[in-house]
XYZ file of C-alpha atoms in Angstrom:
676
model
C 1.515 -13.966 -3.905
C -1.318 -16.135 -4.896
C -4.675 -15.793 -6.491
C -6.179 -17.927 -3.871
C -6.304 -14.518 -2.246
C -9.510 -13.532 -4.035
C -12.819 -11.905 -3.316
C -14.278 -15.480 -2.349
C -12.059 -15.602 0.657
C -13.343 -12.039 2.024
C -16.385 -11.484 4.174
C -18.590 -9.182 2.129
C -20.382 -7.842 4.755
C -19.298 -4.192 5.407
C -20.903 -0.759 5.823
C -20.847 1.100 2.494
C -18.827 4.419 2.588
C -20.765 7.681 2.112
C -20.046 8.897 -1.331
C -22.078 12.264 -1.956
C -20.273 13.766 -4.814
C -18.152 16.485 -4.156
C -16.677 19.055 -6.668
C -13.285 17.491 -8.100
C -13.108 14.750 -6.006
C -13.984 10.840 -6.498
C -17.246 9.606 -4.723
C -17.044 12.048 -1.863
C -14.423 10.051 -0.212
C -11.989 12.938 0.415
C -11.694 16.523 0.192
C -9.365 18.746 -1.934
C -6.969 20.927 0.130
C -4.692 23.865 -1.022
C -1.697 22.932 -3.240
C 1.526 22.260 -1.426
C 5.133 23.684 -2.530
C 8.448 22.418 -1.747
C 9.853 25.758 -0.807
C 13.268 24.438 0.323
C 14.188 23.113 -3.359
C 16.780 25.407 -4.947
C 16.634 26.829 -8.542
C 18.981 27.150 -11.312
C 21.046 24.658 -13.102
C 20.445 21.340 -11.797
C 24.330 20.316 -11.626
C 24.609 23.152 -8.927
C 21.530 23.005 -6.708
C 22.644 20.349 -4.187
C 25.837 22.618 -3.503
C 23.940 25.518 -3.366
C 21.508 24.298 -0.705
C 24.358 22.888 1.297
C 25.971 26.439 1.131
C 22.591 28.091 2.018
C 22.004 25.856 4.817
C 23.013 27.417 8.156
C 25.816 25.774 10.133
C 25.745 24.829 13.961
C 29.155 25.349 15.722
C 30.669 22.244 17.496
C 29.848 23.747 20.748
C 26.470 24.096 19.998
C 26.112 20.744 18.652
C 26.754 19.217 22.047
C 23.735 21.091 23.366
C 21.210 19.436 20.807
C 19.632 16.352 20.786
C 18.196 14.085 17.845
C 16.222 10.956 18.152
C 16.318 8.910 15.108
C 13.812 5.741 14.827
C 15.347 3.059 12.694
C 18.480 1.301 12.388
C 18.713 0.223 8.804
C 20.928 1.930 6.338
C 19.020 5.258 6.213
C 18.937 5.383 10.241
C 21.975 3.550 10.906
C 24.153 6.163 8.760
C 22.154 9.085 10.155
C 23.055 8.301 13.641
C 26.419 7.628 12.793
C 27.284 11.002 10.900
C 25.513 13.032 13.246
C 27.161 11.317 16.302
C 30.411 11.872 14.544
C 29.561 15.608 14.292
C 29.168 15.939 17.537
C 25.354 16.074 18.150
C 23.417 13.973 20.927
C 21.687 11.305 19.258
C 19.011 8.553 20.732
C 18.700 5.671 18.326
C 15.574 3.515 18.534
C 14.758 0.010 16.964
C 12.271 -2.820 17.762
C 14.898 -5.652 17.010
C 17.179 -6.818 19.655
C 20.270 -5.693 17.785
C 20.625 -2.650 15.179
C 22.306 -5.427 12.805
C 18.500 -7.106 12.263
C 17.181 -4.123 10.491
C 15.641 -5.264 7.187
C 18.219 -3.675 5.278
C 20.084 -6.493 5.850
C 17.760 -8.543 3.504
C 18.317 -6.815 0.292
C 20.259 -8.867 -2.146
C 21.229 -7.719 -5.312
C 23.225 -4.443 -5.106
C 23.773 -0.652 -4.855
C 23.459 1.563 -8.113
C 26.351 4.282 -8.405
C 27.436 6.614 -11.564
C 30.921 5.486 -11.442
C 31.114 4.492 -14.949
C 33.803 2.056 -14.390
C 32.561 0.202 -17.154
C 33.208 2.806 -19.742
C 29.871 1.962 -20.945
C 28.321 5.366 -21.127
C 27.238 5.873 -17.457
C 27.105 9.205 -16.001
C 25.353 11.071 -13.196
C 22.915 12.611 -15.656
C 22.272 9.194 -17.008
C 21.525 7.621 -13.699
C 19.271 10.681 -13.310
C 17.571 10.029 -16.284
C 16.946 6.191 -15.887
C 15.475 6.842 -12.473
C 13.066 9.461 -13.346
C 11.871 7.372 -16.248
C 11.921 4.048 -14.422
C 9.750 5.979 -11.956
C 7.218 7.078 -14.812
C 7.908 10.467 -14.414
C 6.448 10.843 -11.202
C 9.415 11.950 -8.957
C 11.036 15.267 -8.339
C 13.798 16.139 -10.641
C 15.994 17.945 -7.991
C 15.889 15.126 -5.355
C 16.412 12.569 -8.164
C 19.509 14.487 -9.588
C 20.931 14.895 -6.060
C 20.556 11.013 -5.350
C 22.749 10.444 -8.616
C 25.078 13.096 -7.467
C 26.010 11.813 -4.399
C 25.872 7.964 -5.337
C 29.550 7.822 -6.029
C 30.444 9.214 -2.646
C 28.408 6.277 -1.234
C 30.848 3.499 -2.887
C 33.847 5.338 -1.680
C 32.459 5.746 2.067
C 31.809 1.999 1.945
C 34.877 0.837 0.525
C 36.771 2.782 3.401
C 34.627 0.809 5.862
C 35.762 -2.180 4.391
C 32.503 -3.320 2.703
C 33.842 -6.580 0.610
C 32.145 -5.463 -2.706
C 33.045 -7.899 -5.686
C 36.188 -7.385 -7.691
C 37.095 -7.884 -10.870
C 40.354 -10.130 -11.572
C 42.509 -6.828 -11.611
C 41.116 -5.766 -8.413
C 38.847 -3.127 -9.542
C 35.022 -3.163 -8.348
C 32.988 -5.314 -10.409
C 29.624 -4.055 -11.564
C 26.385 -5.791 -13.253
C 23.173 -4.577 -14.748
C 19.712 -4.349 -13.119
C 16.445 -3.636 -14.653
C 15.510 -0.475 -16.609
C 19.156 0.434 -17.631
C 21.363 -0.419 -20.508
C 24.521 0.134 -18.700
C 26.402 -1.650 -15.583
C 26.423 0.690 -12.636
C 25.238 -1.868 -9.489
C 27.958 -2.813 -7.152
C 27.584 -5.779 -5.446
C 28.724 -8.259 -2.769
C 27.428 -11.330 -4.044
C 23.697 -11.766 -3.050
C 24.538 -10.313 0.440
C 24.798 -6.537 -0.531
C 22.237 -5.239 2.085
C 24.020 -7.244 4.853
C 27.360 -6.210 3.990
C 26.462 -2.604 3.531
C 24.322 -2.659 6.899
C 27.332 -4.252 8.720
C 29.459 -1.065 7.608
C 26.704 1.184 8.854
C 26.582 -0.871 12.310
C 30.151 -0.421 12.657
C 29.928 3.278 12.438
C 27.070 3.322 14.569
C 28.804 1.193 17.152
C 31.727 3.199 17.236
C 29.536 6.404 18.272
C 27.811 4.385 20.881
C 31.406 3.694 22.255
C 32.403 7.393 21.793
C 29.055 8.290 23.935
C 27.422 10.457 21.296
C 24.881 7.870 20.471
C 22.775 5.917 23.104
C 21.327 2.999 21.666
C 17.578 1.807 22.488
C 16.931 -1.666 21.205
C 13.560 -3.643 21.610
C 11.827 -0.491 21.634
C 8.978 0.529 19.616
C 7.859 4.173 18.693
C 4.253 4.367 19.389
C 3.641 8.082 19.030
C 5.505 11.407 18.083
C 5.425 14.447 20.477
C 4.566 17.831 19.077
C 4.858 20.829 21.126
C 3.930 24.142 19.892
C 3.853 22.871 16.182
C 7.231 21.096 16.348
C 8.397 17.511 16.808
C 10.232 17.456 19.894
C 10.210 13.524 20.878
C 8.464 10.091 21.084
C 6.352 8.009 23.122
C 8.057 4.255 22.847
C 7.356 1.005 24.575
C 10.195 -1.077 25.775
C 8.919 -4.404 24.230
C 10.648 -6.563 26.839
C 9.194 -5.136 30.208
C 6.071 -3.152 28.589
C 7.291 -0.068 30.119
C 6.096 3.113 28.040
C 8.597 5.673 27.797
C 9.080 9.558 27.165
C 11.904 10.319 25.080
C 12.362 14.190 24.396
C 14.710 15.881 21.746
C 15.262 18.725 19.659
C 14.296 16.879 16.222
C 13.163 13.534 15.166
C 14.043 11.498 12.141
C 11.967 8.692 11.172
C 14.057 6.193 9.389
C 11.434 3.229 9.948
C 11.151 1.751 6.463
C 8.415 0.924 4.432
C 4.683 -0.509 4.511
C 4.619 -3.506 2.381
C 3.458 -5.688 4.872
C -0.057 -4.157 4.599
C -0.443 -7.004 2.131
C 0.285 -9.573 4.583
C 2.217 -11.328 2.079
C 5.393 -9.729 1.077
C 9.176 -9.995 1.106
C 9.446 -7.700 3.996
C 10.348 -9.057 7.495
C 7.540 -10.203 9.675
C 8.000 -7.046 12.058
C 8.041 -4.405 9.318
C 5.370 -1.747 9.868
C 4.034 1.400 9.269
C 3.347 2.530 13.018
C 5.986 5.112 13.356
C 5.034 6.959 9.923
C 1.467 6.349 10.585
C 1.672 7.780 14.084
C 3.256 10.617 12.509
C 0.779 11.160 9.653
C -2.228 11.257 12.410
C -0.158 14.179 14.055
C -0.150 15.939 11.211
C 2.657 14.650 8.824
C 1.292 14.327 5.112
C 1.462 11.107 3.487
C 2.510 11.165 -0.053
C 1.350 8.601 -3.018
C 0.506 5.836 -0.471
C -0.754 3.746 -3.650
C 2.553 3.566 -5.022
C 3.937 0.259 -4.262
C 6.627 -2.162 -5.741
C 5.560 -5.426 -6.913
C 9.083 -7.274 -7.345
C 9.036 -9.740 -10.446
C 11.667 -12.705 -9.169
C 10.136 -13.974 -5.764
C 9.595 -17.514 -4.800
C 6.162 -18.221 -5.517
C 3.480 -18.726 -2.898
C 3.160 -22.556 -1.890
C 0.090 -22.511 0.192
C -2.168 -21.146 2.862
C -0.002 -21.591 5.680
C 2.741 -18.927 4.465
C 3.107 -15.801 6.361
C 5.811 -14.300 4.285
C 7.243 -14.370 0.831
C 11.051 -14.783 -0.283
C 13.047 -12.539 -2.543
C 15.154 -13.881 -5.517
C 17.521 -10.920 -6.139
C 16.649 -8.946 -9.526
C 20.497 -9.705 -10.387
C 19.410 -13.189 -11.391
C 17.891 -11.590 -14.714
C 21.281 -10.698 -16.062
C 22.122 -14.448 -16.927
C 18.842 -16.144 -16.061
C 16.207 -16.305 -19.023
C 12.352 -16.034 -18.161
C 9.936 -18.225 -20.330
C 6.706 -20.080 -20.140
C 5.408 -22.874 -22.189
C 3.619 -21.545 -25.309
C 1.107 -24.177 -25.043
C -1.064 -24.387 -21.999
C -0.832 -28.060 -22.340
C 2.936 -28.369 -21.802
C 2.536 -26.554 -18.432
C 2.526 -29.974 -16.278
C 5.708 -30.956 -18.125
C 9.254 -31.026 -16.815
C 10.693 -27.846 -18.275
C 13.708 -29.909 -19.442
C 11.379 -31.740 -21.691
C 9.950 -28.887 -23.154
C 11.633 -28.140 -26.773
C 13.231 -24.973 -27.271
C 10.829 -24.117 -30.120
C 7.802 -24.560 -27.700
C 9.150 -21.949 -25.206
C 8.087 -18.223 -25.124
C 10.829 -15.952 -23.864
C 8.206 -13.583 -23.595
C 10.276 -10.265 -22.007
C 12.691 -10.877 -24.946
C 9.868 -11.254 -27.343
C 8.041 -8.096 -26.449
C 10.816 -5.776 -25.447
C 13.864 -6.517 -27.463
C 15.821 -3.363 -26.618
C 15.917 -4.644 -22.667
C 14.779 -7.965 -22.747
C 14.899 -9.735 -19.338
C 16.241 -6.433 -17.828
C 13.218 -4.318 -18.411
C 11.966 -2.441 -15.004
C 10.397 -4.295 -12.068
C 6.724 -3.109 -12.769
C 6.953 -4.460 -16.546
C 8.485 -7.622 -15.719
C 5.886 -8.299 -12.974
C 2.700 -7.168 -15.328
C 3.963 -9.586 -18.041
C 4.339 -12.591 -15.532
C 0.855 -11.914 -14.482
C -0.409 -11.690 -18.066
C 0.946 -14.843 -19.213
C -0.286 -16.940 -15.786
C -3.723 -15.320 -16.507
C -3.760 -16.653 -20.009
C -3.348 -20.409 -18.038
C 0.453 -20.743 -19.092
C 1.711 -20.364 -15.421
C 3.940 -23.230 -14.372
C 4.305 -25.152 -10.769
C 2.029 -26.707 -8.646
C -1.418 -25.484 -8.619
C -2.233 -23.275 -5.676
C -6.326 -22.958 -5.624
C -7.096 -23.093 -9.177
C -4.121 -21.358 -10.633
C -0.422 -21.822 -11.314
C 1.400 -18.773 -10.554
C 4.899 -19.197 -11.713
C 7.101 -18.323 -14.518
C 10.713 -19.997 -15.094
C 13.943 -18.510 -14.583
C 16.598 -20.576 -16.557
C 20.015 -20.544 -16.098
C 20.549 -23.236 -18.580
C 22.213 -20.988 -21.166
C 24.314 -19.215 -18.785
C 25.844 -22.837 -17.492
C 26.613 -23.516 -21.238
C 28.337 -20.019 -21.470
C 29.933 -20.004 -18.243
C 31.264 -22.599 -16.048
C 29.046 -23.653 -13.080
C 31.828 -22.422 -10.845
C 31.360 -18.933 -12.499
C 27.501 -19.049 -12.261
C 28.216 -20.209 -8.225
C 30.897 -17.063 -7.905
C 28.027 -14.489 -9.064
C 24.837 -15.924 -7.740
C 25.896 -19.147 -5.663
C 23.954 -18.302 -2.390
C 21.095 -17.030 -3.870
C 20.751 -20.177 -5.639
C 21.524 -22.188 -2.385
C 18.847 -20.448 -0.767
C 16.142 -21.174 -3.608
C 17.414 -25.165 -3.247
C 16.642 -24.979 0.534
C 13.460 -23.397 0.311
C 11.985 -25.268 -2.611
C 13.867 -28.561 -2.511
C 14.893 -27.974 -6.488
C 18.485 -27.680 -7.793
C 18.336 -24.597 -10.039
C 21.614 -25.891 -11.780
C 19.623 -28.524 -13.171
C 15.846 -27.480 -13.181
C 14.839 -24.000 -13.951
C 13.862 -21.712 -11.198
C 10.244 -20.723 -10.715
C 9.279 -17.364 -9.834
C 6.359 -14.960 -9.410
C 5.618 -11.185 -8.571
C 5.203 -10.212 -4.848
C 4.990 -7.018 -2.955
C 8.413 -5.668 -1.774
C 8.927 -2.179 -1.660
C 6.903 1.111 -0.856
C 7.957 4.264 -2.945
C 5.147 5.984 -1.225
C 5.699 7.637 2.301
C 5.662 10.720 4.553
C 5.763 13.784 2.071
C 9.177 15.607 2.719
C 10.653 18.640 1.112
C 14.048 19.176 -0.217
C 15.514 19.002 3.330
C 13.797 15.859 3.987
C 11.781 17.867 6.411
C 8.113 16.409 6.789
C 4.977 19.103 6.927
C 5.692 18.893 10.723
C 8.555 21.255 11.532
C 11.739 19.549 13.178
C 10.076 15.798 11.998
C 12.695 14.610 9.402
C 12.351 11.371 7.330
C 14.965 9.394 5.387
C 14.877 6.163 3.478
C 11.864 4.261 2.427
C 9.801 5.839 4.906
C 9.791 9.037 2.808
C 8.311 9.268 -0.911
C 10.815 11.619 -2.558
C 13.107 9.761 -4.683
C 11.396 6.857 -6.856
C 8.096 8.283 -8.531
C 5.761 5.446 -9.169
C 8.402 2.572 -9.483
C 11.871 2.282 -8.097
C 14.690 0.726 -10.151
C 16.548 -2.337 -8.721
C 19.544 -1.437 -6.619
C 18.243 1.971 -5.879
C 16.709 1.605 -2.425
C 20.288 0.797 -0.548
C 21.489 4.022 -2.773
C 18.847 6.168 -1.293
C 19.071 4.967 2.130
C 22.832 5.609 2.387
C 22.452 8.781 0.503
C 19.817 10.040 2.822
C 21.761 8.856 6.034
C 25.403 9.751 5.199
C 25.201 12.861 3.118
C 21.820 14.541 2.657
C 20.173 14.485 6.170
C 23.409 15.632 8.155
C 23.464 18.567 5.568
C 19.967 19.660 5.724
C 19.025 19.064 9.290
C 21.451 21.484 10.365
C 19.796 24.246 8.874
C 16.753 23.274 11.435
C 18.980 22.639 14.178
C 20.907 26.177 14.239
C 17.592 27.865 15.417
C 18.216 25.719 18.553
C 18.967 24.878 21.307
C 15.039 25.041 21.699
C 12.981 25.457 24.979
C 13.686 22.817 27.374
C 10.788 20.681 27.833
C 9.450 18.777 30.996
C 7.563 15.640 30.832
C 4.715 17.540 32.785
C 4.245 19.572 29.698
C 0.814 19.465 28.433
C 1.308 17.901 25.039
C 3.774 15.484 26.323
C 1.125 14.188 28.897
C -1.227 14.079 26.223
C 0.808 11.991 23.842
C 1.529 9.612 26.505
C -1.772 9.402 27.640
C -2.979 8.535 24.165
C -0.543 5.638 23.984
C -1.728 4.465 27.171
C -5.254 4.214 26.110
C -4.982 2.698 23.101
C -2.935 -0.124 24.557
C -5.732 -0.604 27.262
C -8.436 -0.668 24.493
C -6.862 -3.346 22.812
C -6.323 -5.437 25.625
C -10.083 -4.660 26.620
C -11.460 -5.961 23.575
C -11.499 -9.650 24.395
C -13.181 -10.847 21.055
C -13.151 -14.120 19.292
C -10.435 -13.377 16.348
C -6.685 -13.454 16.345
C -4.859 -10.474 15.133
C -3.300 -12.530 12.204
C -6.826 -13.410 11.161
C -7.415 -9.666 10.554
C -4.094 -9.106 8.965
C -4.393 -11.775 6.568
C -7.687 -10.751 5.507
C -6.698 -7.294 4.977
C -3.738 -8.727 2.691
C -6.369 -10.548 0.874
C -8.552 -7.280 -0.105
C -5.349 -5.089 -0.892
C -3.910 -7.824 -3.234
C -7.116 -8.536 -5.081
C -8.155 -4.926 -5.327
C -4.986 -2.519 -4.912
C -2.387 -4.770 -5.910
C -0.857 -4.976 -9.778
C -4.197 -4.233 -11.239
C -6.758 -1.749 -9.936
C -10.209 -0.820 -11.328
C -12.788 1.637 -9.883
C -15.259 -0.920 -9.362
C -12.842 -3.035 -7.326
C -11.026 -0.278 -5.329
C -14.607 0.927 -4.248
C -15.313 -2.780 -3.074
C -12.136 -2.579 -1.253
C -13.176 0.510 0.818
C -16.171 -0.936 1.747
C -14.283 -4.198 2.823
C -11.656 -2.564 4.605
C -14.070 -0.266 6.679
C -16.218 -3.187 7.521
C -13.100 -5.097 8.441
C -11.847 -2.278 10.943
C -14.939 -1.958 12.533
C -14.850 -5.592 13.453
C -11.354 -5.423 14.681
C -12.182 -2.866 17.284
C -15.051 -4.860 18.333
C -13.916 -8.511 17.998
C -10.001 -8.925 17.913
C -8.635 -10.899 20.982
C -5.227 -9.617 22.129
C -3.850 -12.283 24.776
C -1.469 -11.381 27.877
C -0.785 -8.056 29.469
C 0.736 -4.627 28.911
C 3.541 -4.660 31.475
C 5.585 -7.799 29.992
C 6.884 -9.136 26.577
C 3.395 -9.396 24.376
C 3.999 -9.858 20.942
C 0.191 -10.034 20.102
C -0.177 -6.553 21.574
C 2.611 -5.385 19.295
C 1.205 -6.878 16.243
C -2.352 -5.461 17.205
C -1.194 -2.051 17.219
C 0.737 -2.420 13.925
C -2.534 -4.221 12.309
C -4.856 -1.258 13.422
C -2.397 1.002 11.513
C -2.275 -0.952 8.413
C -6.223 -1.008 8.446
C -6.108 2.814 8.356
C -3.424 3.034 6.011
C -5.212 0.355 3.596
C -8.407 2.545 3.403
C -5.896 5.755 2.430
C -3.966 3.683 0.083
C -7.178 2.662 -1.876
C -8.717 6.054 -1.934
C -5.305 7.159 -3.429
C -5.240 4.511 -6.262
C -9.226 5.402 -6.873
C -8.463 8.956 -7.475
C -5.483 8.794 -9.475
C -7.242 7.650 -12.980
C -4.271 6.706 -14.678
C -1.649 3.886 -15.276
C 1.710 4.712 -14.326
C 4.755 2.556 -12.822
C 3.326 -0.740 -11.178
C 0.235 0.868 -10.973
C -2.193 -0.454 -13.648
C -5.766 1.034 -13.944
C -7.527 -1.471 -16.198
C -9.485 1.644 -17.523
C -6.370 3.411 -18.687
C -4.145 1.217 -20.988
C -2.571 1.603 -24.681
C -4.039 -0.664 -27.596
C -1.305 -2.981 -26.830
C -2.200 -3.110 -23.312
C 0.609 -1.115 -21.961
C 0.086 1.494 -19.033
C -1.100 4.747 -20.056
C -0.461 7.913 -18.128
C -2.328 11.185 -18.139
C 0.220 13.888 -17.540
C -2.248 16.667 -18.097
C -4.115 15.557 -15.197
C -1.954 13.536 -12.795
C 1.756 15.174 -13.177
C 1.635 15.795 -9.153
C 2.474 14.338 -6.123
C -0.649 13.506 -4.132
C -0.028 14.509 -0.513
C -2.605 13.678 1.984
C -3.446 15.039 5.247
C -5.006 13.227 8.091
C -8.871 13.934 8.215
C -9.637 13.187 11.591
C -10.865 9.809 13.107
C -14.315 10.408 11.904
C -13.028 12.988 8.707
C -12.223 12.244 5.395
C -8.378 12.644 4.003
C -7.549 15.930 2.482
C -5.456 15.953 -0.869
C -2.699 18.488 -1.326
C -1.216 18.399 -4.813
C 2.487 19.280 -5.447
C 2.647 19.761 -9.264
C 5.958 18.317 -10.641
C 7.589 20.352 -13.226
C 10.364 18.833 -15.884
C 12.614 21.096 -16.855
C 15.589 18.610 -17.794
C 13.652 15.409 -18.574
C 11.040 15.349 -21.573
C 7.845 13.502 -20.061
C 6.927 11.079 -22.668
C 5.452 7.453 -22.559
C 7.968 4.923 -21.675
C 9.198 2.394 -23.911
C 11.624 -0.342 -23.237
C 10.990 -2.263 -26.451
């Protein structure tokens, strides 16, 4: 990200939101509804809860599975694994992705590794320690039951992937190798150099294609979901657009699974693929699915710094580099223009090692990101100026190259270092790399219960598209763990409890709810094409990203968030008056695709700011300037905010409704995090 994305680049004219004060809410921007409870979460010892739920969930006999159809939107690790597993079980599966192949799902971009509590290093790891590290890393804003289940099934994931042929790194003796990631003091991260996501996705893809060949899975590539069909209060299908022909299609089923990823591209510049969007989950939200903790986004500390205004995305450098690379900036601002190799050791500030001696460079992502911002704000950033600022810190492999050979470094990180050199033109074996935080992942998502079912019966949500496992901050290497856990082991064991109530009444496309859903998609497409304004879709997206990064990024304040809401409302109003969408509806039209996605981002952006505004505490990577300790660390307020904020759609002209799900900790003590 870049600090050239400032308020000075944002058009200030926008209608002010109505702010009549309402009891218990902030500035009257929302209303408060009834509390929400996860009724599916088992009770009793945490070690036995998942087994208990699996046993209590109803079964579907093999003959009845053949009569049931499940739609799965998304073919990343969560969606691909779920489609393969449900197809293998004998259900009829319809799998959708907007890419030309399931192998292009954004899971392929993950680099550094996948966590699992195998304790191969005999360094004190365990299921409970992985559970504890994840709850603590999420700053005590995640559910205990969900996180323990995730830790519990993590070991099974590795066995599954090895059986599929995933080429994990191995030690000399042939055993699987592990490395450390931020926020932990053990080595539990399995990896395939810097290509872990790609290798895991190939494994899931092979399992998926096996079921396509077997006839249990029907694949719809280059299709984008534009609406969920809800009949008699239950999810019964989707409306999708064939992105090649432009045809609007109706697809009906007995249940729908959304595994469509996160919404980090609301910031315009992020490490996400350009096509990553929020449309599938946002359409479901507008139909009644609660959206939980939308302001919880992750800023990744090790990304290649922005180079200028021409960029449309940023590039991730795996957090695994922090195992052997040391992070520093000059102690004196006057040295920032020097060649880093000319700055003597005594004039370098290894600030993470100085501030957090216990964890050093392996502090969690939110802390590493915020401290990088702090030293750059002090004027000690490095690299070329973009605007008036230098936004970069050094990630230096000099010590590692002295301790290991260049060949050994290349064996662990070679493809990452090669990628850095191709992008920047600098050789990281000779000159320290430059990194800076960027938007990477979203912890918020659709609210789900323990069964991964949303507040719409029959609509299940897995992977990054749901909110359930990471709290206010995700530990590195846990995204791949959650995606595969949900797809291979959790969803197949919970969705059967719902499907056992079927087969459900047969639906016809002439059903009133189905016709209404399709008509709403047609009307929206025609509206976007008919505006014929003067501004491109990308210009609106970029301006929204500027607002979000400036006011709802690493640091937030009440004043800034109120301003952001004003600006977003004005920008959204202009979008629907002045956007220019080229082409027609009945053909390949990427301008139309982007317009629909940006329209949803404009609505989501406002909800994110309202969510951030109402949560008057600092937790995880969400730093409220008004809530910090004496030494500038994040300050939580557990007496007021130990809950999940589940937002209900308030209608096109209404205000969102906040439902609170209290977080109760029985097995982990809630306390201020310390990595010092």
